[in-house]
């Protein structure tokens, strides 16, 4: 039994879930980085703009104040005190520091609440007086302590710095705005992540669906159904390419098995035909033995004729077995031992050896000299001999016209006879193994149907072709075409 936990872990290890988690992880990181960045940017903008507002208000007060005191000649300290009083009215806590950073005047926004006024480190004051103040500072003040935004502004009369004005406001309003902003960002991020969690398995699953189909198809092919293919979406992505490649592979496997099936069928047919051919003479011999064995006494005439018949049958069997051996030798694809062969001399010699005239055939030869091919002379001799034997058998008494010529870059050996020709129904089959034409089926004519098949296998082993043409009643033409060696 399978444990449910095991199935669940397996499920989440699937590519679909692994991609989903990877994607969600990346998305969360991205959202976190964006959220934090956006938070700090917003905080900076809000603080700076509050600092600007505070400074502007201060400038307004200062301008009004200057106009007022311009005519009066008072001590700087008294002037500063008066300025502080002016600011106090604007909800801004103010303080004035002298050039050494010592507080001179404190003007809290809330009357009497001196704790409202934040203090920065002395270095900040001195830096602000003698160099340039930062846009804003943050400091703690009040009871309970809270964060205040502090702006420093040197007070000058003409080019002369006479002190430092510190303006501060509590940041709680800004912080409130930022808190809302932060909560909104977190909420939205969670919604985005949830949506991604819900949608991405669907999207990823959809993209990976062809892979599921491919593994199903591969299983079906492994189980023997070679016709299975995957349906490939016409997208140019990796999965589409994989699908196309997969289908090509499946087609290749299918074709290879088809070739194997066909060759096995041919082999089965060949064995069946060969057995059939051998059975006839064997049955015949067994019959003679049986008849002779039953008799008490056999007269010499019967014995002689039986033995003669058995000899004929055994000679037929020997011929057949030899033919089968020749055929399998050339059909196994073993290359014949080829050498450059001057065809004119070779053909003359071969035809002389066949003694066709002595077998009652008239013969002519038209031989083009100088044709040389790469061939096995013994094997080619068998081709010529088989063609000649057929002509003697099927076109007795006809004229045999041999020719040797060159055409379309090939050498041709042709035999034309003037016999009865080949019936149209036989013509496409004469090169098949064990095929005998209508007239040849009567065994007295002798053929086993292998002569032309052997001729074809020899010519094809030389990368050549052989063909037969015939007008019924007007004789037959057989041509063996052999490739000429490249110059
Ligand atoms: P077989 O052993 O019967 O001669 P082949 O393969 O040599 O077998 O020939 C196949 C068939 O082709 C023959 O049975 C015959 O019908 C036909 N054939 C071959 N050569 C000729 C020819 N010159 N004229 C007419 N028919 C022919």
JSON list of C-alpha atoms and ligand atoms in Angstrom, two decimals, residues 323 386-396 398 400 415-423 426-427 429-441 445-455 468-470 475-478, ligand 1:
[
{"chain": "A", "resi": 323, "resn": "UNK", "atom": "CA", "xyz": [20.71, -21.56, -56.53]},
{"chain": "A", "resi": 386, "resn": "UNK", "atom": "CA", "xyz": [20.97, -17.35, -66.60]},
{"chain": "A", "resi": 387, "resn": "UNK", "atom": "CA", "xyz": [19.68, -14.99, -69.31]},
{"chain": "A", "resi": 388, "resn": "UNK", "atom": "CA", "xyz": [20.96, -17.36, -72.01]},
{"chain": "A", "resi": 389, "resn": "UNK", "atom": "CA", "xyz": [19.42, -20.42, -70.31]},
{"chain": "A", "resi": 390, "resn": "UNK", "atom": "CA", "xyz": [16.05, -18.66, -70.10]},
{"chain": "A", "resi": 391, "resn": "UNK", "atom": "CA", "xyz": [16.20, -17.71, -73.77]},
{"chain": "A", "resi": 392, "resn": "UNK", "atom": "CA", "xyz": [16.98, -21.30, -74.68]},
{"chain": "A", "resi": 393, "resn": "UNK", "atom": "CA", "xyz": [14.12, -22.51, -72.46]},
{"chain": "A", "resi": 394, "resn": "UNK", "atom": "CA", "xyz": [11.43, -19.97, -73.24]},
{"chain": "A", "resi": 395, "resn": "UNK", "atom": "CA", "xyz": [12.37, -18.87, -76.75]},
{"chain": "A", "resi": 396, "resn": "UNK", "atom": "CA", "xyz": [13.66, -22.08, -78.31]},
{"chain": "A", "resi": 398, "resn": "UNK", "atom": "CA", "xyz": [14.95, -17.91, -81.62]},
{"chain": "A", "resi": 400, "resn": "UNK", "atom": "CA", "xyz": [19.77, -14.32, -79.52]},
{"chain": "A", "resi": 415, "resn": "UNK", "atom": "CA", "xyz": [20.00, -9.82, -74.68]},
{"chain": "A", "resi": 416, "resn": "UNK", "atom": "CA", "xyz": [17.14, -9.61, -77.18]},
{"chain": "A", "resi": 417, "resn": "UNK", "atom": "CA", "xyz": [15.37, -12.77, -78.22]},
{"chain": "A", "resi": 418, "resn": "UNK", "atom": "CA", "xyz": [12.74, -13.31, -80.88]},
{"chain": "A", "resi": 419, "resn": "UNK", "atom": "CA", "xyz": [10.72, -15.79, -78.90]},
{"chain": "A", "resi": 420, "resn": "UNK", "atom": "CA", "xyz": [7.11, -15.59, -77.69]},
{"chain": "A", "resi": 421, "resn": "UNK", "atom": "CA", "xyz": [7.90, -12.80, -75.19]},
{"chain": "A", "resi": 422, "resn": "UNK", "atom": "CA", "xyz": [6.57, -12.42, -71.64]},
{"chain": "A", "resi": 423, "resn": "UNK", "atom": "CA", "xyz": [2.85, -11.99, -70.95]},
{"chain": "A", "resi": 426, "resn": "UNK", "atom": "CA", "xyz": [4.08, -11.89, -65.72]},
{"chain": "A", "resi": 427, "resn": "UNK", "atom": "CA", "xyz": [6.36, -9.01, -66.70]},
{"chain": "A", "resi": 429, "resn": "UNK", "atom": "CA", "xyz": [7.10, -10.32, -61.41]},
{"chain": "A", "resi": 430, "resn": "UNK", "atom": "CA", "xyz": [9.76, -12.16, -63.40]},
{"chain": "A", "resi": 431, "resn": "UNK", "atom": "CA", "xyz": [12.58, -11.02, -61.08]},
{"chain": "A", "resi": 432, "resn": "UNK", "atom": "CA", "xyz": [10.80, -12.22, -57.94]},
{"chain": "A", "resi": 433, "resn": "UNK", "atom": "CA", "xyz": [12.10, -15.28, -56.18]},
{"chain": "A", "resi": 434, "resn": "UNK", "atom": "CA", "xyz": [10.33, -18.50, -57.19]},
{"chain": "A", "resi": 435, "resn": "UNK", "atom": "CA", "xyz": [8.19, -16.67, -59.72]},
{"chain": "A", "resi": 436, "resn": "UNK", "atom": "CA", "xyz": [7.44, -18.77, -62.74]},
{"chain": "A", "resi": 437, "resn": "UNK", "atom": "CA", "xyz": [5.52, -17.53, -65.69]},
{"chain": "A", "resi": 438, "resn": "UNK", "atom": "CA", "xyz": [2.33, -19.21, -66.84]},
{"chain": "A", "resi": 439, "resn": "UNK", "atom": "CA", "xyz": [4.11, -21.45, -69.35]},
{"chain": "A", "resi": 440, "resn": "UNK", "atom": "CA", "xyz": [7.00, -22.29, -67.07]},
{"chain": "A", "resi": 441, "resn": "UNK", "atom": "CA", "xyz": [4.77, -23.69, -64.33]},
{"chain": "A", "resi": 445, "resn": "UNK", "atom": "CA", "xyz": [10.40, -26.80, -68.66]},
{"chain": "A", "resi": 446, "resn": "UNK", "atom": "CA", "xyz": [12.51, -27.06, -65.60]},
{"chain": "A", "resi": 447, "resn": "UNK", "atom": "CA", "xyz": [12.90, -23.68, -63.95]},
{"chain": "A", "resi": 448, "resn": "UNK", "atom": "CA", "xyz": [12.57, -23.13, -60.21]},
{"chain": "A", "resi": 449, "resn": "UNK", "atom": "CA", "xyz": [11.86, -19.44, -60.60]},
{"chain": "A", "resi": 450, "resn": "UNK", "atom": "CA", "xyz": [15.25, -18.38, -59.17]},
{"chain": "A", "resi": 451, "resn": "UNK", "atom": "CA", "xyz": [17.26, -17.66, -62.33]},
{"chain": "A", "resi": 452, "resn": "UNK", "atom": "CA", "xyz": [16.26, -14.01, -62.77]},
{"chain": "A", "resi": 453, "resn": "UNK", "atom": "CA", "xyz": [16.18, -13.39, -59.01]},
{"chain": "A", "resi": 454, "resn": "UNK", "atom": "CA", "xyz": [19.80, -14.52, -58.84]},
{"chain": "A", "resi": 455, "resn": "UNK", "atom": "CA", "xyz": [20.68, -12.34, -61.85]},
{"chain": "A", "resi": 468, "resn": "UNK", "atom": "CA", "xyz": [12.98, -6.76, -68.72]},
{"chain": "A", "resi": 469, "resn": "UNK", "atom": "CA", "xyz": [10.92, -5.46, -71.62]},
{"chain": "A", "resi": 470, "resn": "UNK", "atom": "CA", "xyz": [8.62, -7.45, -73.80]},
{"chain": "A", "resi": 475, "resn": "UNK", "atom": "CA", "xyz": [10.30, -11.54, -77.99]},
{"chain": "A", "resi": 476, "resn": "UNK", "atom": "CA", "xyz": [11.87, -10.33, -74.76]},
{"chain": "A", "resi": 477, "resn": "UNK", "atom": "CA", "xyz": [14.68, -7.92, -73.94]},
{"chain": "A", "resi": 478, "resn": "UNK", "atom": "CA", "xyz": [16.77, -8.14, -70.77]},
{"chain": "B", "resi": 1, "resn": "LIG", "atom": "P1", "xyz": [12.80, -20.04, -64.18]},
{"chain": "B", "resi": 1, "resn": "LIG", "atom": "O1", "xyz": [13.54, -20.85, -63.26]},
{"chain": "B", "resi": 1, "resn": "LIG", "atom": "O2", "xyz": [11.35, -20.32, -64.23]},
{"chain": "B", "resi": 1, "resn": "LIG", "atom": "O3", "xyz": [13.43, -19.87, -65.50]},
{"chain": "B", "resi": 1, "resn": "LIG", "atom": "P2", "xyz": [13.45, -17.29, -63.94]},
{"chain": "B", "resi": 1, "resn": "LIG", "atom": "O4", "xyz": [13.53, -16.46, -62.73]},
{"chain": "B", "resi": 1, "resn": "LIG", "atom": "O5", "xyz": [14.69, -17.48, -64.70]},
{"chain": "B", "resi": 1, "resn": "LIG", "atom": "O6", "xyz": [12.83, -18.63, -63.47]},
{"chain": "B", "resi": 1, "resn": "LIG", "atom": "O7", "xyz": [12.35, -16.70, -64.89]},
{"chain": "B", "resi": 1, "resn": "LIG", "atom": "C1", "xyz": [11.12, -16.32, -64.38]},
{"chain": "B", "resi": 1, "resn": "LIG", "atom": "C2", "xyz": [10.05, -16.36, -65.44]},
{"chain": "B", "resi": 1, "resn": "LIG", "atom": "O8", "xyz": [10.28, -15.37, -66.42]},
{"chain": "B", "resi": 1, "resn": "LIG", "atom": "C3", "xyz": [10.04, -17.63, -66.19]},
{"chain": "B", "resi": 1, "resn": "LIG", "atom": "O9", "xyz": [9.25, -18.57, -65.54]},
{"chain": "B", "resi": 1, "resn": "LIG", "atom": "C4", "xyz": [9.43, -17.23, -67.53]},
{"chain": "B", "resi": 1, "resn": "LIG", "atom": "O10", "xyz": [8.03, -17.28, -67.45]},
{"chain": "B", "resi": 1, "resn": "LIG", "atom": "C5", "xyz": [9.84, -15.79, -67.68]},
{"chain": "B", "resi": 1, "resn": "LIG", "atom": "N1", "xyz": [10.96, -15.65, -68.66]},
{"chain": "B", "resi": 1, "resn": "LIG", "atom": "C6", "xyz": [12.25, -15.54, -68.37]},
{"chain": "B", "resi": 1, "resn": "LIG", "atom": "N2", "xyz": [12.99, -15.36, -69.48]},
{"chain": "B", "resi": 1, "resn": "LIG", "atom": "C7", "xyz": [12.13, -15.37, -70.53]},
{"chain": "B", "resi": 1, "resn": "LIG", "atom": "C8", "xyz": [12.27, -15.22, -71.95]},
{"chain": "B", "resi": 1, "resn": "LIG", "atom": "N3", "xyz": [13.46, -15.05, -72.53]},
{"chain": "B", "resi": 1, "resn": "LIG", "atom": "N4", "xyz": [11.14, -15.28, -72.71]},
{"chain": "B", "resi": 1, "resn": "LIG", "atom": "C9", "xyz": [9.95, -15.44, -72.13]},
{"chain": "B", "resi": 1, "resn": "LIG", "atom": "N5", "xyz": [9.76, -15.57, -70.80]},
{"chain": "B", "resi": 1, "resn": "LIG", "atom": "C10", "xyz": [10.82, -15.54, -70.01]}
]
